[in-house]
JSON list of C-alpha atoms in Angstrom, two decimals:
[
{"chain": "A", "resi": 795, "resn": "UNK", "atom": "CA", "xyz": [-1.18, -12.88, 37.88]},
{"chain": "A", "resi": 796, "resn": "UNK", "atom": "CA", "xyz": [-1.91, -10.51, 35.00]},
{"chain": "A", "resi": 797, "resn": "UNK", "atom": "CA", "xyz": [-5.40, -10.67, 33.51]},
{"chain": "A", "resi": 798, "resn": "UNK", "atom": "CA", "xyz": [-3.97, -11.52, 30.10]},
{"chain": "A", "resi": 799, "resn": "UNK", "atom": "CA", "xyz": [-2.13, -14.54, 31.48]},
{"chain": "A", "resi": 800, "resn": "UNK", "atom": "CA", "xyz": [-5.37, -15.91, 33.02]},
{"chain": "A", "resi": 801, "resn": "UNK", "atom": "CA", "xyz": [-7.00, -16.35, 29.64]},
{"chain": "A", "resi": 802, "resn": "UNK", "atom": "CA", "xyz": [-6.96, -19.87, 28.32]},
{"chain": "A", "resi": 803, "resn": "UNK", "atom": "CA", "xyz": [-5.05, -20.26, 25.04]},
{"chain": "A", "resi": 804, "resn": "UNK", "atom": "CA", "xyz": [-7.23, -20.82, 21.97]},
{"chain": "A", "resi": 805, "resn": "UNK", "atom": "CA", "xyz": [-6.43, -24.44, 21.18]},
{"chain": "A", "resi": 806, "resn": "UNK", "atom": "CA", "xyz": [-3.20, -26.26, 22.05]},
{"chain": "A", "resi": 807, "resn": "UNK", "atom": "CA", "xyz": [-0.05, -24.19, 22.10]},
{"chain": "A", "resi": 808, "resn": "UNK", "atom": "CA", "xyz": [2.35, -25.17, 19.31]},
{"chain": "A", "resi": 809, "resn": "UNK", "atom": "CA", "xyz": [5.55, -23.78, 17.88]},
{"chain": "A", "resi": 810, "resn": "UNK", "atom": "CA", "xyz": [3.64, -22.61, 14.80]},
{"chain": "A", "resi": 811, "resn": "UNK", "atom": "CA", "xyz": [1.12, -20.68, 16.91]},
{"chain": "A", "resi": 812, "resn": "UNK", "atom": "CA", "xyz": [3.91, -19.09, 18.92]},
{"chain": "A", "resi": 813, "resn": "UNK", "atom": "CA", "xyz": [5.75, -17.97, 15.80]},
{"chain": "A", "resi": 814, "resn": "UNK", "atom": "CA", "xyz": [2.63, -16.63, 14.09]},
{"chain": "A", "resi": 815, "resn": "UNK", "atom": "CA", "xyz": [1.78, -14.64, 17.21]},
{"chain": "A", "resi": 816, "resn": "UNK", "atom": "CA", "xyz": [5.35, -13.29, 17.24]},
{"chain": "A", "resi": 817, "resn": "UNK", "atom": "CA", "xyz": [4.98, -12.17, 13.62]},
{"chain": "A", "resi": 818, "resn": "UNK", "atom": "CA", "xyz": [1.80, -10.33, 14.56]},
{"chain": "A", "resi": 819, "resn": "UNK", "atom": "CA", "xyz": [3.62, -8.58, 17.41]},
{"chain": "A", "resi": 820, "resn": "UNK", "atom": "CA", "xyz": [6.57, -7.40, 15.33]},
{"chain": "A", "resi": 821, "resn": "UNK", "atom": "CA", "xyz": [4.37, -6.40, 12.39]},
{"chain": "A", "resi": 822, "resn": "UNK", "atom": "CA", "xyz": [2.68, -3.91, 14.71]},
{"chain": "A", "resi": 823, "resn": "UNK", "atom": "CA", "xyz": [5.54, -2.81, 16.92]},
{"chain": "A", "resi": 824, "resn": "UNK", "atom": "CA", "xyz": [8.81, -3.83, 15.29]},
{"chain": "A", "resi": 825, "resn": "UNK", "atom": "CA", "xyz": [11.39, -6.28, 16.58]},
{"chain": "A", "resi": 826, "resn": "UNK", "atom": "CA", "xyz": [11.74, -4.38, 19.87]},
{"chain": "A", "resi": 827, "resn": "UNK", "atom": "CA", "xyz": [8.12, -5.21, 20.69]},
{"chain": "A", "resi": 828, "resn": "UNK", "atom": "CA", "xyz": [8.97, -8.89, 20.87]},
{"chain": "A", "resi": 829, "resn": "UNK", "atom": "CA", "xyz": [9.49, -10.06, 24.43]},
{"chain": "A", "resi": 830, "resn": "UNK", "atom": "CA", "xyz": [8.61, -13.39, 25.99]},
{"chain": "A", "resi": 831, "resn": "UNK", "atom": "CA", "xyz": [6.21, -11.63, 28.35]},
{"chain": "A", "resi": 832, "resn": "UNK", "atom": "CA", "xyz": [4.41, -9.75, 25.56]},
{"chain": "A", "resi": 833, "resn": "UNK", "atom": "CA", "xyz": [4.21, -12.91, 23.50]},
{"chain": "A", "resi": 834, "resn": "UNK", "atom": "CA", "xyz": [2.81, -14.87, 26.42]},
{"chain": "A", "resi": 835, "resn": "UNK", "atom": "CA", "xyz": [0.18, -12.20, 27.03]},
{"chain": "A", "resi": 836, "resn": "UNK", "atom": "CA", "xyz": [-0.84, -12.24, 23.38]},
{"chain": "A", "resi": 837, "resn": "UNK", "atom": "CA", "xyz": [-1.28, -16.01, 23.50]},
{"chain": "A", "resi": 838, "resn": "UNK", "atom": "CA", "xyz": [-2.94, -15.96, 26.92]},
{"chain": "A", "resi": 839, "resn": "UNK", "atom": "CA", "xyz": [-0.27, -18.04, 28.64]},
{"chain": "A", "resi": 840, "resn": "UNK", "atom": "CA", "xyz": [2.55, -17.58, 31.12]},
{"chain": "A", "resi": 841, "resn": "UNK", "atom": "CA", "xyz": [5.79, -16.63, 29.43]},
{"chain": "A", "resi": 842, "resn": "UNK", "atom": "CA", "xyz": [7.55, -19.68, 30.87]},
{"chain": "A", "resi": 843, "resn": "UNK", "atom": "CA", "xyz": [5.21, -22.04, 29.00]},
{"chain": "A", "resi": 844, "resn": "UNK", "atom": "CA", "xyz": [6.58, -20.72, 25.70]},
{"chain": "A", "resi": 845, "resn": "UNK", "atom": "CA", "xyz": [9.87, -22.47, 26.40]},
{"chain": "A", "resi": 846, "resn": "UNK", "atom": "CA", "xyz": [8.17, -25.81, 25.77]},
{"chain": "A", "resi": 847, "resn": "UNK", "atom": "CA", "xyz": [8.02, -24.78, 22.10]},
{"chain": "A", "resi": 848, "resn": "UNK", "atom": "CA", "xyz": [10.87, -22.32, 21.52]},
{"chain": "A", "resi": 849, "resn": "UNK", "atom": "CA", "xyz": [14.35, -22.05, 23.01]},
{"chain": "A", "resi": 850, "resn": "UNK", "atom": "CA", "xyz": [14.14, -18.30, 23.55]},
{"chain": "A", "resi": 851, "resn": "UNK", "atom": "CA", "xyz": [13.97, -14.99, 21.72]},
{"chain": "A", "resi": 852, "resn": "UNK", "atom": "CA", "xyz": [16.77, -15.82, 19.27]},
{"chain": "A", "resi": 853, "resn": "UNK", "atom": "CA", "xyz": [15.00, -19.02, 18.30]},
{"chain": "A", "resi": 854, "resn": "UNK", "atom": "CA", "xyz": [11.80, -17.03, 17.78]},
{"chain": "A", "resi": 855, "resn": "UNK", "atom": "CA", "xyz": [13.63, -14.52, 15.58]},
{"chain": "A", "resi": 856, "resn": "UNK", "atom": "CA", "xyz": [15.03, -17.38, 13.50]},
{"chain": "A", "resi": 857, "resn": "UNK", "atom": "CA", "xyz": [11.54, -18.81, 13.22]},
{"chain": "A", "resi": 858, "resn": "UNK", "atom": "CA", "xyz": [9.71, -15.64, 12.19]},
{"chain": "A", "resi": 859, "resn": "UNK", "atom": "CA", "xyz": [12.35, -14.85, 9.58]},
{"chain": "A", "resi": 860, "resn": "UNK", "atom": "CA", "xyz": [11.80, -18.31, 8.14]},
{"chain": "A", "resi": 861, "resn": "UNK", "atom": "CA", "xyz": [8.04, -17.71, 8.07]},
{"chain": "A", "resi": 862, "resn": "UNK", "atom": "CA", "xyz": [8.57, -14.43, 6.22]},
{"chain": "A", "resi": 863, "resn": "UNK", "atom": "CA", "xyz": [10.94, -15.99, 3.69]},
{"chain": "A", "resi": 864, "resn": "UNK", "atom": "CA", "xyz": [8.37, -18.72, 3.14]},
{"chain": "A", "resi": 865, "resn": "UNK", "atom": "CA", "xyz": [6.01, -16.08, 1.73]},
{"chain": "A", "resi": 866, "resn": "UNK", "atom": "CA", "xyz": [8.35, -15.34, -1.22]},
{"chain": "A", "resi": 867, "resn": "UNK", "atom": "CA", "xyz": [7.49, -17.00, -4.52]},
{"chain": "A", "resi": 868, "resn": "UNK", "atom": "CA", "xyz": [10.03, -19.66, -5.47]},
{"chain": "A", "resi": 869, "resn": "UNK", "atom": "CA", "xyz": [11.15, -20.31, -9.06]},
{"chain": "A", "resi": 870, "resn": "UNK", "atom": "CA", "xyz": [8.92, -22.94, -10.65]},
{"chain": "A", "resi": 871, "resn": "UNK", "atom": "CA", "xyz": [10.42, -26.07, -12.24]},
{"chain": "A", "resi": 872, "resn": "UNK", "atom": "CA", "xyz": [11.74, -25.32, -15.73]},
{"chain": "A", "resi": 873, "resn": "UNK", "atom": "CA", "xyz": [10.66, -21.69, -15.45]},
{"chain": "A", "resi": 874, "resn": "UNK", "atom": "CA", "xyz": [12.86, -19.33, -17.46]},
{"chain": "A", "resi": 875, "resn": "UNK", "atom": "CA", "xyz": [15.43, -17.85, -15.09]},
{"chain": "A", "resi": 876, "resn": "UNK", "atom": "CA", "xyz": [14.65, -14.25, -16.02]},
{"chain": "A", "resi": 877, "resn": "UNK", "atom": "CA", "xyz": [10.94, -14.65, -15.41]},
{"chain": "A", "resi": 878, "resn": "UNK", "atom": "CA", "xyz": [11.63, -16.52, -12.18]},
{"chain": "A", "resi": 879, "resn": "UNK", "atom": "CA", "xyz": [14.03, -13.87, -10.84]},
{"chain": "A", "resi": 880, "resn": "UNK", "atom": "CA", "xyz": [11.62, -11.08, -11.73]},
{"chain": "A", "resi": 881, "resn": "UNK", "atom": "CA", "xyz": [8.70, -12.80, -10.05]},
{"chain": "A", "resi": 882, "resn": "UNK", "atom": "CA", "xyz": [10.60, -13.71, -6.90]},
{"chain": "A", "resi": 883, "resn": "UNK", "atom": "CA", "xyz": [12.05, -10.16, -6.63]},
{"chain": "A", "resi": 884, "resn": "UNK", "atom": "CA", "xyz": [8.59, -8.60, -6.84]},
{"chain": "A", "resi": 885, "resn": "UNK", "atom": "CA", "xyz": [7.29, -11.16, -4.34]},
{"chain": "A", "resi": 886, "resn": "UNK", "atom": "CA", "xyz": [10.18, -10.41, -1.95]},
{"chain": "A", "resi": 887, "resn": "UNK", "atom": "CA", "xyz": [9.49, -6.66, -2.13]},
{"chain": "A", "resi": 888, "resn": "UNK", "atom": "CA", "xyz": [5.81, -7.30, -1.35]},
{"chain": "A", "resi": 889, "resn": "UNK", "atom": "CA", "xyz": [6.82, -9.47, 1.62]},
{"chain": "A", "resi": 890, "resn": "UNK", "atom": "CA", "xyz": [9.05, -6.69, 2.95]},
{"chain": "A", "resi": 891, "resn": "UNK", "atom": "CA", "xyz": [6.13, -4.26, 2.66]},
{"chain": "A", "resi": 892, "resn": "UNK", "atom": "CA", "xyz": [4.06, -6.60, 4.85]},
{"chain": "A", "resi": 893, "resn": "UNK", "atom": "CA", "xyz": [6.94, -7.25, 7.26]},
{"chain": "A", "resi": 894, "resn": "UNK", "atom": "CA", "xyz": [9.36, -4.25, 7.27]},
{"chain": "A", "resi": 895, "resn": "UNK", "atom": "CA", "xyz": [11.21, -5.73, 10.26]},
{"chain": "A", "resi": 896, "resn": "UNK", "atom": "CA", "xyz": [12.42, -8.59, 8.04]},
{"chain": "A", "resi": 897, "resn": "UNK", "atom": "CA", "xyz": [14.68, -6.24, 6.07]},
{"chain": "A", "resi": 898, "resn": "UNK", "atom": "CA", "xyz": [17.16, -6.01, 8.91]},
{"chain": "A", "resi": 899, "resn": "UNK", "atom": "CA", "xyz": [16.79, -9.60, 10.12]},
{"chain": "A", "resi": 900, "resn": "UNK", "atom": "CA", "xyz": [16.66, -11.79, 7.03]},
{"chain": "A", "resi": 901, "resn": "UNK", "atom": "CA", "xyz": [20.37, -11.83, 6.26]},
{"chain": "A", "resi": 902, "resn": "UNK", "atom": "CA", "xyz": [21.60, -11.51, 9.84]},
{"chain": "A", "resi": 903, "resn": "UNK", "atom": "CA", "xyz": [20.43, -14.86, 11.21]},
{"chain": "A", "resi": 904, "resn": "UNK", "atom": "CA", "xyz": [23.03, -17.59, 11.79]},
{"chain": "A", "resi": 905, "resn": "UNK", "atom": "CA", "xyz": [20.55, -20.47, 11.72]},
{"chain": "A", "resi": 906, "resn": "UNK", "atom": "CA", "xyz": [18.51, -20.37, 8.49]},
{"chain": "A", "resi": 907, "resn": "UNK", "atom": "CA", "xyz": [15.37, -22.46, 8.63]},
{"chain": "A", "resi": 908, "resn": "UNK", "atom": "CA", "xyz": [13.97, -24.89, 6.06]},
{"chain": "A", "resi": 909, "resn": "UNK", "atom": "CA", "xyz": [12.01, -22.24, 4.14]},
{"chain": "A", "resi": 910, "resn": "UNK", "atom": "CA", "xyz": [15.10, -20.05, 3.89]},
{"chain": "A", "resi": 911, "resn": "UNK", "atom": "CA", "xyz": [17.23, -22.93, 2.66]},
{"chain": "A", "resi": 912, "resn": "UNK", "atom": "CA", "xyz": [14.62, -23.89, 0.07]},
{"chain": "A", "resi": 913, "resn": "UNK", "atom": "CA", "xyz": [14.54, -20.29, -1.08]},
{"chain": "A", "resi": 914, "resn": "UNK", "atom": "CA", "xyz": [18.31, -19.93, -1.42]},
{"chain": "A", "resi": 915, "resn": "UNK", "atom": "CA", "xyz": [18.65, -23.30, -3.13]},
{"chain": "A", "resi": 916, "resn": "UNK", "atom": "CA", "xyz": [15.80, -22.64, -5.57]},
{"chain": "A", "resi": 917, "resn": "UNK", "atom": "CA", "xyz": [17.18, -19.25, -6.61]},
{"chain": "A", "resi": 918, "resn": "UNK", "atom": "CA", "xyz": [20.67, -20.63, -7.17]},
{"chain": "A", "resi": 919, "resn": "UNK", "atom": "CA", "xyz": [19.25, -23.62, -9.01]},
{"chain": "A", "resi": 920, "resn": "UNK", "atom": "CA", "xyz": [17.20, -21.40, -11.32]},
{"chain": "A", "resi": 921, "resn": "UNK", "atom": "CA", "xyz": [20.25, -19.34, -12.23]},
{"chain": "A", "resi": 922, "resn": "UNK", "atom": "CA", "xyz": [22.40, -22.41, -12.78]},
{"chain": "A", "resi": 923, "resn": "UNK", "atom": "CA", "xyz": [19.75, -24.00, -15.01]},
{"chain": "A", "resi": 924, "resn": "UNK", "atom": "CA", "xyz": [19.56, -20.69, -16.85]},
{"chain": "A", "resi": 925, "resn": "UNK", "atom": "CA", "xyz": [23.16, -20.98, -17.97]},
{"chain": "A", "resi": 926, "resn": "UNK", "atom": "CA", "xyz": [24.96, -19.05, -15.21]},
{"chain": "A", "resi": 927, "resn": "UNK", "atom": "CA", "xyz": [28.28, -20.34, -13.98]},
{"chain": "A", "resi": 928, "resn": "UNK", "atom": "CA", "xyz": [28.46, -20.88, -10.23]},
{"chain": "A", "resi": 929, "resn": "UNK", "atom": "CA", "xyz": [30.45, -17.65, -9.87]},
{"chain": "A", "resi": 930, "resn": "UNK", "atom": "CA", "xyz": [28.00, -15.70, -12.04]},
{"chain": "A", "resi": 931, "resn": "UNK", "atom": "CA", "xyz": [25.07, -17.18, -10.11]},
{"chain": "A", "resi": 932, "resn": "UNK", "atom": "CA", "xyz": [26.64, -15.90, -6.89]},
{"chain": "A", "resi": 933, "resn": "UNK", "atom": "CA", "xyz": [27.17, -12.45, -8.43]},
{"chain": "A", "resi": 934, "resn": "UNK", "atom": "CA", "xyz": [23.58, -12.35, -9.71]},
{"chain": "A", "resi": 935, "resn": "UNK", "atom": "CA", "xyz": [22.11, -13.48, -6.38]},
{"chain": "A", "resi": 936, "resn": "UNK", "atom": "CA", "xyz": [24.09, -10.85, -4.48]},
{"chain": "A", "resi": 937, "resn": "UNK", "atom": "CA", "xyz": [23.27, -8.06, -6.92]},
{"chain": "A", "resi": 938, "resn": "UNK", "atom": "CA", "xyz": [19.56, -8.80, -7.03]},
{"chain": "A", "resi": 939, "resn": "UNK", "atom": "CA", "xyz": [19.25, -9.13, -3.27]},
{"chain": "A", "resi": 940, "resn": "UNK", "atom": "CA", "xyz": [21.18, -5.90, -2.69]},
{"chain": "A", "resi": 941, "resn": "UNK", "atom": "CA", "xyz": [18.75, -4.12, -4.99]},
{"chain": "A", "resi": 942, "resn": "UNK", "atom": "CA", "xyz": [15.65, -5.72, -3.41]},
{"chain": "A", "resi": 943, "resn": "UNK", "atom": "CA", "xyz": [16.77, -4.98, 0.17]},
{"chain": "A", "resi": 944, "resn": "UNK", "atom": "CA", "xyz": [17.94, -1.48, -0.66]},
{"chain": "A", "resi": 945, "resn": "UNK", "atom": "CA", "xyz": [14.71, -0.55, -2.40]},
{"chain": "A", "resi": 946, "resn": "UNK", "atom": "CA", "xyz": [12.60, -2.11, 0.35]},
{"chain": "A", "resi": 947, "resn": "UNK", "atom": "CA", "xyz": [14.54, -0.21, 3.03]},
{"chain": "A", "resi": 948, "resn": "UNK", "atom": "CA", "xyz": [14.20, 3.08, 1.15]},
{"chain": "A", "resi": 949, "resn": "UNK", "atom": "CA", "xyz": [10.50, 2.46, 0.52]},
{"chain": "A", "resi": 950, "resn": "UNK", "atom": "CA", "xyz": [9.90, 1.71, 4.21]},
{"chain": "A", "resi": 951, "resn": "UNK", "atom": "CA", "xyz": [11.41, 5.09, 5.15]},
{"chain": "A", "resi": 952, "resn": "UNK", "atom": "CA", "xyz": [9.49, 7.22, 2.64]},
{"chain": "A", "resi": 953, "resn": "UNK", "atom": "CA", "xyz": [7.28, 9.90, 4.25]},
{"chain": "A", "resi": 954, "resn": "UNK", "atom": "CA", "xyz": [4.28, 9.10, 2.07]},
{"chain": "A", "resi": 955, "resn": "UNK", "atom": "CA", "xyz": [1.99, 6.24, 1.14]},
{"chain": "A", "resi": 956, "resn": "UNK", "atom": "CA", "xyz": [0.22, 6.18, -2.19]},
{"chain": "A", "resi": 957, "resn": "UNK", "atom": "CA", "xyz": [-0.37, 8.73, -4.90]},
{"chain": "A", "resi": 958, "resn": "UNK", "atom": "CA", "xyz": [-2.44, 11.15, -2.79]},
{"chain": "A", "resi": 959, "resn": "UNK", "atom": "CA", "xyz": [0.16, 11.38, -0.01]},
{"chain": "A", "resi": 960, "resn": "UNK", "atom": "CA", "xyz": [2.95, 11.86, -2.56]},
{"chain": "A", "resi": 961, "resn": "UNK", "atom": "CA", "xyz": [1.05, 14.65, -4.30]},
{"chain": "A", "resi": 962, "resn": "UNK", "atom": "CA", "xyz": [0.46, 16.45, -1.00]},
{"chain": "A", "resi": 963, "resn": "UNK", "atom": "CA", "xyz": [4.12, 16.11, 0.01]},
{"chain": "A", "resi": 964, "resn": "UNK", "atom": "CA", "xyz": [5.32, 17.29, -3.40]},
{"chain": "A", "resi": 965, "resn": "UNK", "atom": "CA", "xyz": [3.08, 20.35, -3.29]},
{"chain": "A", "resi": 966, "resn": "UNK", "atom": "CA", "xyz": [4.38, 21.21, 0.20]},
{"chain": "A", "resi": 967, "resn": "UNK", "atom": "CA", "xyz": [7.96, 20.99, -1.05]},
{"chain": "A", "resi": 968, "resn": "UNK", "atom": "CA", "xyz": [7.22, 23.12, -4.12]},
{"chain": "A", "resi": 969, "resn": "UNK", "atom": "CA", "xyz": [5.66, 25.83, -1.96]},
{"chain": "A", "resi": 970, "resn": "UNK", "atom": "CA", "xyz": [8.73, 25.99, 0.25]},
{"chain": "A", "resi": 971, "resn": "UNK", "atom": "CA", "xyz": [11.50, 26.05, -2.34]},
{"chain": "A", "resi": 972, "resn": "UNK", "atom": "CA", "xyz": [12.25, 28.55, -5.11]},
{"chain": "A", "resi": 973, "resn": "UNK", "atom": "CA", "xyz": [11.82, 26.81, -8.46]},
{"chain": "A", "resi": 974, "resn": "UNK", "atom": "CA", "xyz": [14.46, 28.96, -10.13]},
{"chain": "A", "resi": 975, "resn": "UNK", "atom": "CA", "xyz": [17.07, 27.85, -7.63]},
{"chain": "A", "resi": 976, "resn": "UNK", "atom": "CA", "xyz": [16.25, 24.15, -8.02]},
{"chain": "A", "resi": 977, "resn": "UNK", "atom": "CA", "xyz": [14.97, 23.84, -11.61]},
{"chain": "A", "resi": 978, "resn": "UNK", "atom": "CA", "xyz": [15.89, 20.19, -12.14]},
{"chain": "A", "resi": 979, "resn": "UNK", "atom": "CA", "xyz": [14.28, 19.01, -8.91]},
{"chain": "A", "resi": 980, "resn": "UNK", "atom": "CA", "xyz": [11.17, 21.03, -9.72]},
{"chain": "A", "resi": 981, "resn": "UNK", "atom": "CA", "xyz": [11.04, 19.48, -13.18]},
{"chain": "A", "resi": 982, "resn": "UNK", "atom": "CA", "xyz": [11.31, 15.99, -11.69]},
{"chain": "A", "resi": 983, "resn": "UNK", "atom": "CA", "xyz": [8.36, 16.61, -9.38]},
{"chain": "A", "resi": 984, "resn": "UNK", "atom": "CA", "xyz": [6.06, 18.42, -11.79]},
{"chain": "A", "resi": 985, "resn": "UNK", "atom": "CA", "xyz": [6.99, 16.48, -14.92]},
{"chain": "A", "resi": 986, "resn": "UNK", "atom": "CA", "xyz": [7.21, 13.01, -13.42]},
{"chain": "A", "resi": 987, "resn": "UNK", "atom": "CA", "xyz": [6.16, 12.40, -9.81]},
{"chain": "A", "resi": 988, "resn": "UNK", "atom": "CA", "xyz": [2.95, 14.44, -10.08]},
{"chain": "A", "resi": 989, "resn": "UNK", "atom": "CA", "xyz": [1.83, 12.90, -13.34]},
{"chain": "A", "resi": 990, "resn": "UNK", "atom": "CA", "xyz": [-1.55, 11.08, -13.01]},
{"chain": "A", "resi": 991, "resn": "UNK", "atom": "CA", "xyz": [-1.07, 7.41, -12.25]},
{"chain": "A", "resi": 992, "resn": "UNK", "atom": "CA", "xyz": [2.53, 7.76, -11.07]},
{"chain": "A", "resi": 993, "resn": "UNK", "atom": "CA", "xyz": [3.50, 5.02, -8.64]},
{"chain": "A", "resi": 994, "resn": "UNK", "atom": "CA", "xyz": [6.80, 4.78, -6.81]},
{"chain": "A", "resi": 995, "resn": "UNK", "atom": "CA", "xyz": [6.45, 1.00, -7.04]},
{"chain": "A", "resi": 996, "resn": "UNK", "atom": "CA", "xyz": [7.00, 1.29, -10.81]},
{"chain": "A", "resi": 997, "resn": "UNK", "atom": "CA", "xyz": [10.53, 2.50, -10.11]},
{"chain": "A", "resi": 998, "resn": "UNK", "atom": "CA", "xyz": [11.30, -0.88, -8.57]},
{"chain": "A", "resi": 999, "resn": "UNK", "atom": "CA", "xyz": [10.33, -2.84, -11.66]},
{"chain": "A", "resi": 1000, "resn": "UNK", "atom": "CA", "xyz": [12.15, -0.41, -13.96]},
{"chain": "A", "resi": 1001, "resn": "UNK", "atom": "CA", "xyz": [15.41, -0.89, -12.07]},
{"chain": "A", "resi": 1002, "resn": "UNK", "atom": "CA", "xyz": [14.84, -4.63, -11.75]},
{"chain": "A", "resi": 1003, "resn": "UNK", "atom": "CA", "xyz": [14.46, -5.02, -15.52]},
{"chain": "A", "resi": 1004, "resn": "UNK", "atom": "CA", "xyz": [17.68, -3.08, -16.11]},
{"chain": "A", "resi": 1005, "resn": "UNK", "atom": "CA", "xyz": [19.55, -5.43, -13.77]},
{"chain": "A", "resi": 1006, "resn": "UNK", "atom": "CA", "xyz": [18.07, -8.57, -15.34]},
{"chain": "A", "resi": 1007, "resn": "UNK", "atom": "CA", "xyz": [18.93, -7.35, -18.86]},
{"chain": "A", "resi": 1008, "resn": "UNK", "atom": "CA", "xyz": [22.49, -6.57, -17.77]},
{"chain": "A", "resi": 1009, "resn": "UNK", "atom": "CA", "xyz": [22.86, -10.00, -16.14]},
{"chain": "A", "resi": 1010, "resn": "UNK", "atom": "CA", "xyz": [21.62, -11.65, -19.31]},
{"chain": "A", "resi": 1011, "resn": "UNK", "atom": "CA", "xyz": [24.18, -9.80, -21.43]},
{"chain": "A", "resi": 1012, "resn": "UNK", "atom": "CA", "xyz": [26.95, -10.66, -18.97]},
{"chain": "A", "resi": 1013, "resn": "UNK", "atom": "CA", "xyz": [25.93, -14.33, -18.97]},
{"chain": "A", "resi": 1014, "resn": "UNK", "atom": "CA", "xyz": [25.94, -14.44, -22.76]},
{"chain": "A", "resi": 1015, "resn": "UNK", "atom": "CA", "xyz": [29.44, -12.93, -22.92]},
{"chain": "A", "resi": 1016, "resn": "UNK", "atom": "CA", "xyz": [30.74, -15.59, -20.57]}
]
């Protein structure tokens, strides 16, 4: 018996504890790090005992996605739709930064949990109360989520973190490329990305506001 499996679990084993431990595993190692054996070792139990609380890996994936979705801010009652969509979009991006693995899993699960259903229903309800037809609400939901997921995926793949890393990367690129051959790219780096206080996160909110303004105009025309 492995040493890890000899440890007594801290408190009674529950589905919630199993799922939270699974989130911790995938936060560190990605979805491929999640195995029943690894999860059992993390909890200090035999892998087979996990089946008293979860049906298997697919059930765990459904569960951890639901936990992640539960971290996203929901529209508040009677909150203006535009404010609600902006707040929930920023909250979703922050969740994806904490849990990058959720980007690929969130929309792929066939069994959405209660937190996911509350999330979807609240977003649709906010748009409908904001004057969107059901078709326009569907268009808006799809457009906003495509933008959120796309930005989160791109951000997760960027080779820098924070202003200092970006500045170092930009300087490396500038040293390697002739400015005369790529004048527009050089201008973008020196005149924008290397400006004091520049944050790539600000690009998200700029694009988000453009989308929300466009949706508002489209709603008003309809």
